[in-house]
Coordinates of C-alpha atoms in Angstrom, one line a residue:
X2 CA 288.5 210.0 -68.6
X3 CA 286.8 211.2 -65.2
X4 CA 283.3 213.0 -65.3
X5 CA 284.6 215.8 -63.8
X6 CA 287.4 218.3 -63.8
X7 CA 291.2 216.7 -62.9
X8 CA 294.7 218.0 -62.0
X9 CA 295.3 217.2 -66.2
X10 CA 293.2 220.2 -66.8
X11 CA 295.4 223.2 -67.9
X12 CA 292.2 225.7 -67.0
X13 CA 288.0 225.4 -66.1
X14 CA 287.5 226.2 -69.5
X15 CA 289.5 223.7 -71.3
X16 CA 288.3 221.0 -68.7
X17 CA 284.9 221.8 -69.5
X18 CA 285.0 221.2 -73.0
X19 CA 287.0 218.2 -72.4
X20 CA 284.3 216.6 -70.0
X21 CA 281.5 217.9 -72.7
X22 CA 283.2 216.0 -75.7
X23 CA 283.3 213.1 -73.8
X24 CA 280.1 212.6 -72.8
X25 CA 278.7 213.4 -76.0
X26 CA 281.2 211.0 -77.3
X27 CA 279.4 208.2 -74.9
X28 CA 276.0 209.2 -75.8
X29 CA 277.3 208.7 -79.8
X30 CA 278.6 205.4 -78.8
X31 CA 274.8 204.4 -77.0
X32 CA 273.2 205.6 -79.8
X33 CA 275.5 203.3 -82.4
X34 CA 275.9 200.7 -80.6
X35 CA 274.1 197.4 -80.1
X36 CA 272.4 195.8 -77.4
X37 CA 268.4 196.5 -77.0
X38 CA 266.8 199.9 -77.9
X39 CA 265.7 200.3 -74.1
X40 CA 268.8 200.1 -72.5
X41 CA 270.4 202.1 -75.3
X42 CA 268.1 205.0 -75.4
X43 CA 268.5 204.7 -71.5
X44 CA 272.2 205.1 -71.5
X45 CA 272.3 208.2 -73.8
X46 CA 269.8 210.3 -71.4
X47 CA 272.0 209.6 -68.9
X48 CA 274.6 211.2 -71.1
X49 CA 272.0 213.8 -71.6
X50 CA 271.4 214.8 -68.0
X51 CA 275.5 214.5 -67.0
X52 CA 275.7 217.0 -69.9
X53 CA 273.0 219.5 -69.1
X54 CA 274.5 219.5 -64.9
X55 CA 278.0 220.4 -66.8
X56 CA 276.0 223.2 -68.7
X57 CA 274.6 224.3 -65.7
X58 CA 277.6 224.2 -63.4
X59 CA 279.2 227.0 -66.1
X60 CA 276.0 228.7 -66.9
X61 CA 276.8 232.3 -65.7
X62 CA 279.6 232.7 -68.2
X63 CA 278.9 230.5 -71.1
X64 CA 277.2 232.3 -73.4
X65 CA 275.9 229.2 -75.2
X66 CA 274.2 228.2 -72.5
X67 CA 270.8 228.7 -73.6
X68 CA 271.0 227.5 -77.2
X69 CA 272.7 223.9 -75.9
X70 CA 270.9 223.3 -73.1
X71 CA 267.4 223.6 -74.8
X72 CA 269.6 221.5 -78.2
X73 CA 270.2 218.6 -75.6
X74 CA 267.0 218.6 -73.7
X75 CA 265.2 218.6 -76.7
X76 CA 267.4 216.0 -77.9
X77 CA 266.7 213.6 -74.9
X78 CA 263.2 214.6 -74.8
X79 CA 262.9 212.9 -78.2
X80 CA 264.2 209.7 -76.8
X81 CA 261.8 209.9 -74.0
X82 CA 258.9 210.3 -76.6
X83 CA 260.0 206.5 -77.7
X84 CA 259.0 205.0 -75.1
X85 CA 255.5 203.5 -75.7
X86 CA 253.0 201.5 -73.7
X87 CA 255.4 197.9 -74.4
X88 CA 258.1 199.6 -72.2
X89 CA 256.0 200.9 -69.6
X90 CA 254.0 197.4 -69.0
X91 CA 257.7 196.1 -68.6
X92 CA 258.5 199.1 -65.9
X93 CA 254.8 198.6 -64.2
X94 CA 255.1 194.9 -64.0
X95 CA 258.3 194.8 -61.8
X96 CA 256.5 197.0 -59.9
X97 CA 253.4 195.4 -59.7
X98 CA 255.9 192.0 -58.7
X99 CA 257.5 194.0 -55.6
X100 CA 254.3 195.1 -54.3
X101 CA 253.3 190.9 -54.6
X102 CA 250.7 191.5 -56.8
X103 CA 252.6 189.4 -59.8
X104 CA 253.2 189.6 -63.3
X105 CA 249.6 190.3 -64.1
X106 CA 249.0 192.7 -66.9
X107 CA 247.1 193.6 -69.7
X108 CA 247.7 193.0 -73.7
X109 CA 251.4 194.3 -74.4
X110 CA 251.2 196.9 -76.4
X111 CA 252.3 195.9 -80.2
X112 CA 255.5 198.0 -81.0
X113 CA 258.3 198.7 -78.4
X114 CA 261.6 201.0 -78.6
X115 CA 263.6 197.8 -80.8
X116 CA 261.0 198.8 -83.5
X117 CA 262.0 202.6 -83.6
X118 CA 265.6 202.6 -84.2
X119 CA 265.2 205.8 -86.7
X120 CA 264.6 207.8 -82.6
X121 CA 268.0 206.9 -82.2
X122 CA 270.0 207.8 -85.5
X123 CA 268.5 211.0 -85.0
X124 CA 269.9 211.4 -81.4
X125 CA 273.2 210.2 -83.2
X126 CA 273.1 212.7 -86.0
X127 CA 272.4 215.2 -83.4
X128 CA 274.7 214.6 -81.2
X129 CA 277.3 214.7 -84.0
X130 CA 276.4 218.4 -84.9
X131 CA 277.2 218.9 -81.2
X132 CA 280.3 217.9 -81.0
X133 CA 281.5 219.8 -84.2
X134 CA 280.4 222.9 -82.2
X135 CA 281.9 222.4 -78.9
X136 CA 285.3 223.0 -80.6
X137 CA 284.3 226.5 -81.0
X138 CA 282.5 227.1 -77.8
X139 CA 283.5 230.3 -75.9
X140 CA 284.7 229.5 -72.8
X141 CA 287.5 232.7 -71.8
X142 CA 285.0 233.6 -68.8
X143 CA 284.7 230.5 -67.3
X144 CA 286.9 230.3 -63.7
X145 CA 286.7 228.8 -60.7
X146 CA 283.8 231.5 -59.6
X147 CA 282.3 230.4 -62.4
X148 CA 281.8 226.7 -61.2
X149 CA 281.4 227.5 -57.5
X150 CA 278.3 230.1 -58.8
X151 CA 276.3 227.6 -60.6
X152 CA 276.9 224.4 -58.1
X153 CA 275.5 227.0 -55.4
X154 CA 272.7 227.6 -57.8
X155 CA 271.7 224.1 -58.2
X156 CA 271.9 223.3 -54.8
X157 CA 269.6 226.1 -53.7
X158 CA 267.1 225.5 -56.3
X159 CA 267.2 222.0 -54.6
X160 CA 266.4 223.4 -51.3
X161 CA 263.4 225.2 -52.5
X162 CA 262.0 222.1 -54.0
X163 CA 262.4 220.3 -51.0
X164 CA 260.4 222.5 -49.1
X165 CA 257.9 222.7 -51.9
X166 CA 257.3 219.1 -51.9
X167 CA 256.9 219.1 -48.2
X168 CA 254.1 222.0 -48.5
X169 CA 252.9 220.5 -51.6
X170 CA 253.6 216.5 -51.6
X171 CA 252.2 216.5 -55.4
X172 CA 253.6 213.7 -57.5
X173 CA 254.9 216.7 -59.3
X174 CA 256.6 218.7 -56.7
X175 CA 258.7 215.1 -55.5
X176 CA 259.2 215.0 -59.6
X177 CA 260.6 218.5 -60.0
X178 CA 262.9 217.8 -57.0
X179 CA 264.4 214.7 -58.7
X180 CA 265.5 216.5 -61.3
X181 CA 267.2 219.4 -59.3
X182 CA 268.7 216.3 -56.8
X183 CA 270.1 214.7 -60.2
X184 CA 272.1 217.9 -61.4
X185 CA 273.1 218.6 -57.5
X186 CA 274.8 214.8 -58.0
X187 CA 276.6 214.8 -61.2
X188 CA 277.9 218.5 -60.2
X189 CA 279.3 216.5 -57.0
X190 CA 280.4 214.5 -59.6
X191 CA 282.4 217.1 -61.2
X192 CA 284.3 218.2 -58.3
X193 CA 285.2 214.5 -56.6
X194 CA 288.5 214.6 -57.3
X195 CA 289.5 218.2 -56.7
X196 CA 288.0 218.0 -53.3
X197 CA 291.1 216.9 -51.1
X198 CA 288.7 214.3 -48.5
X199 CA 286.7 213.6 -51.4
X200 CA 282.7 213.9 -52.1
X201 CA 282.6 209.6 -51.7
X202 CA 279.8 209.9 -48.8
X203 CA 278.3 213.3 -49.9
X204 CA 277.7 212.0 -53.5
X205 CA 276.5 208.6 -51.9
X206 CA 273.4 210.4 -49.8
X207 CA 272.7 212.4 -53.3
X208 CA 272.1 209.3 -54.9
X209 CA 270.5 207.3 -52.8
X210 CA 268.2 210.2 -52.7
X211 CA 267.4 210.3 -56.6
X212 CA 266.9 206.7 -56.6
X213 CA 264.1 206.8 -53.9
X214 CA 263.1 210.2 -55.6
X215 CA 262.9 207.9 -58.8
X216 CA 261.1 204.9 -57.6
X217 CA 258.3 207.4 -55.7
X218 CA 258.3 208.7 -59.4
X219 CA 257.9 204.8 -61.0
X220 CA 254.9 204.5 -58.5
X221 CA 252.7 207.1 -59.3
X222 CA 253.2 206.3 -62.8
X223 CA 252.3 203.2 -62.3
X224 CA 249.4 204.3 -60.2
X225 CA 248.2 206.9 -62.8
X226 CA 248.4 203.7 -65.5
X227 CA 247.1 201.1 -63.3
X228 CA 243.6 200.8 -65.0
X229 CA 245.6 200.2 -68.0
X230 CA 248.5 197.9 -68.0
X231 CA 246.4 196.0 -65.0
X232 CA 245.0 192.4 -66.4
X233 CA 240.8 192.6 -66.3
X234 CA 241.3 190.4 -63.0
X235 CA 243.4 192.7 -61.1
X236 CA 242.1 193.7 -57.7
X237 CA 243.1 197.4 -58.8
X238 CA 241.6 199.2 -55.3
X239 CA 244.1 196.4 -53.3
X240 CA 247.1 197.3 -55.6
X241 CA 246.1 201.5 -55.4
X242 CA 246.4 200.2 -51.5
X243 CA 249.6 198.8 -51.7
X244 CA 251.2 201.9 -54.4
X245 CA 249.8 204.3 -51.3
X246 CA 251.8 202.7 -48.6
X247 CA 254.7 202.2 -50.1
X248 CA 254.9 205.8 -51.8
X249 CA 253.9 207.0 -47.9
X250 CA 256.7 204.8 -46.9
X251 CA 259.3 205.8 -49.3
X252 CA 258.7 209.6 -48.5
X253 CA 259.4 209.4 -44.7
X254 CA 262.9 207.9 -45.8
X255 CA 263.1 210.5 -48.6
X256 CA 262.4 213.4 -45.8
X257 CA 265.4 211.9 -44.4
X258 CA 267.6 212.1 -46.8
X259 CA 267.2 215.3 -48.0
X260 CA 267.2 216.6 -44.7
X261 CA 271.0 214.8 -45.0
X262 CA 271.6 216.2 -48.3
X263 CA 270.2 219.9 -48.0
X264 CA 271.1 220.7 -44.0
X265 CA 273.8 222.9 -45.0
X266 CA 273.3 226.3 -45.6
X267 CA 273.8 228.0 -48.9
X268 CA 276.4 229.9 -47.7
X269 CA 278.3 227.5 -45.6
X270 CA 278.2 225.3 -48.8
X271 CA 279.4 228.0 -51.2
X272 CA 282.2 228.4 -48.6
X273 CA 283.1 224.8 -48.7
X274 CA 282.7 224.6 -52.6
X275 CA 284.9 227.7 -53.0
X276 CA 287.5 226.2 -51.1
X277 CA 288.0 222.6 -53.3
X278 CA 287.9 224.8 -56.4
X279 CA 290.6 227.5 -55.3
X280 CA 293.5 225.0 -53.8
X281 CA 293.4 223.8 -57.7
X282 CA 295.3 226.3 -59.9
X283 CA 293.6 227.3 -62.9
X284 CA 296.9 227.4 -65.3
X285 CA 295.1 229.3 -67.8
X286 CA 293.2 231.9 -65.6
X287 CA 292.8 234.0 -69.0
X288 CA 291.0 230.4 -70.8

């Protein structure tokens, strides 16, 4: 079904734990399935991060917040750790390609993800555990306030970090704002189809935003890796020229979509929020 609450939903409550078992259900599925070890240790962090913007949309009255929030970052954080140097030259060569500087890299590292499997049984077993619990999460206090409280959250904390990457344009600060960009979309997510125009556009800008964030965050990677994964005859101060003015390029068009994304004020979006959550009735107000 829908990432995100629906008119099917008897209450906020039950349609959270609905949206919960279902994405860990996906991220079971990635881990047990076929395919390569990349592309399924990709998918299931995706599940990951859908599941910890859910988390955080509810935060205020879940009182399992903490304990499964830090369970599935920990979780995904053990996939990330999977990754070695065979995946990155991969990432850093169809970089290197865009920026015209070819193919050219150095010796492949000798194990990639296909030779760690065991990363993702775990995430498998894991998830499993999870979704035994979420049948006995508490959710009584979680309402429409509830939902409208934690999107304004998110979206505020991605308002700070968009100033603090324009006082500080670290590769950190643009990192940390990716993040907070991510949640702001998937909680768009959640709402798309109580909102009676619909979020299409708004959840559009979001994610065209990410995906620039992401690819500024692919570049200094690949800048902080260069002298690495670069073959002995790379002209590494040319390519560091070419990572420059294209991450210099890429931030003017970020500064103008989050300008698009953030304009709103907090309290102008709360208002809006508050309004696509309250024309749906909760049928269980008491959850």
């Amino acid at each position: 079904m829908a990432f995100g609450w629906t008119g099917d939903d008897p209450g906020f409550g039950t349609g959270f734990v609905r949206i919960a078992g279902e994405q860990v259900a996906k991220a079971i599925a990635a881990a047990d399935g076929g395919g390569p070890t990349a592309r399924r240790i990709h998918e299931a962090r995706r599940r990951c991060k859908k599941l910890r913007a859910l988390l955080r949309a509810v935060r205020s009255d879940f009182a399992s917040y903490e304990a499964e929030n830090a369970f599935i970052r920990d979780a995904a954080s053990r996939l990330a750790e999977a990754r070695d140097a065979h995946v990155m030259q991969e990432t850093l060569a169809a970089l290197l390609a865009e920026l015209g500087f070819g193919t050219t890299v150095g010796p492949a590292a000798a194990s990639g993800p296909t030779d760690h499997p065991e990363v993702l049984v775990r995430f498998g077993d894991d998830m499993r555990d999870l979704l035994q619990r979420i049948r006995d999460w508490p959710i009584g206090g979680i309402h429409d306030e509830t939902v409208e409280a934690g999107l304004v959250r998110t979206y505020k904390l991605g308002r700070i970090a968009r100033r603090g990457a324009g006082r500080n344009p670290s590769d950190s600060s643009f990192h940390e704002w990716r993040k907070l960009a991510k949640y702001h979309w998937y909680q768009l997510e959640l709402l798309q189809r109580l909102a009676p125009r619909g979020l299409a556009d708004e959840i559009g800008a979001v994610r065209d935003l990410t995906e620039e964030l992401g690819t500024h965050h692919d570049l200094c990677v690949l800048e902080a890796n260069l002298a690495t994964v670069a073959g002995a005859d790379a002209d590494l101060p040319a390519i560091r020229s070419a990572i420059g003015g294209r991450k210099s390029d890429l931030e003017d068009h970020i500064w103008t979509l989050g300008d698009r994304v953030y304009d709103e004020r907090p309290r102008r979006f709360r208002a809006r929020i508050a309004g696509y959550l309250r024309q749906w009735p909760d049928r269980t107000a008491s959850d």
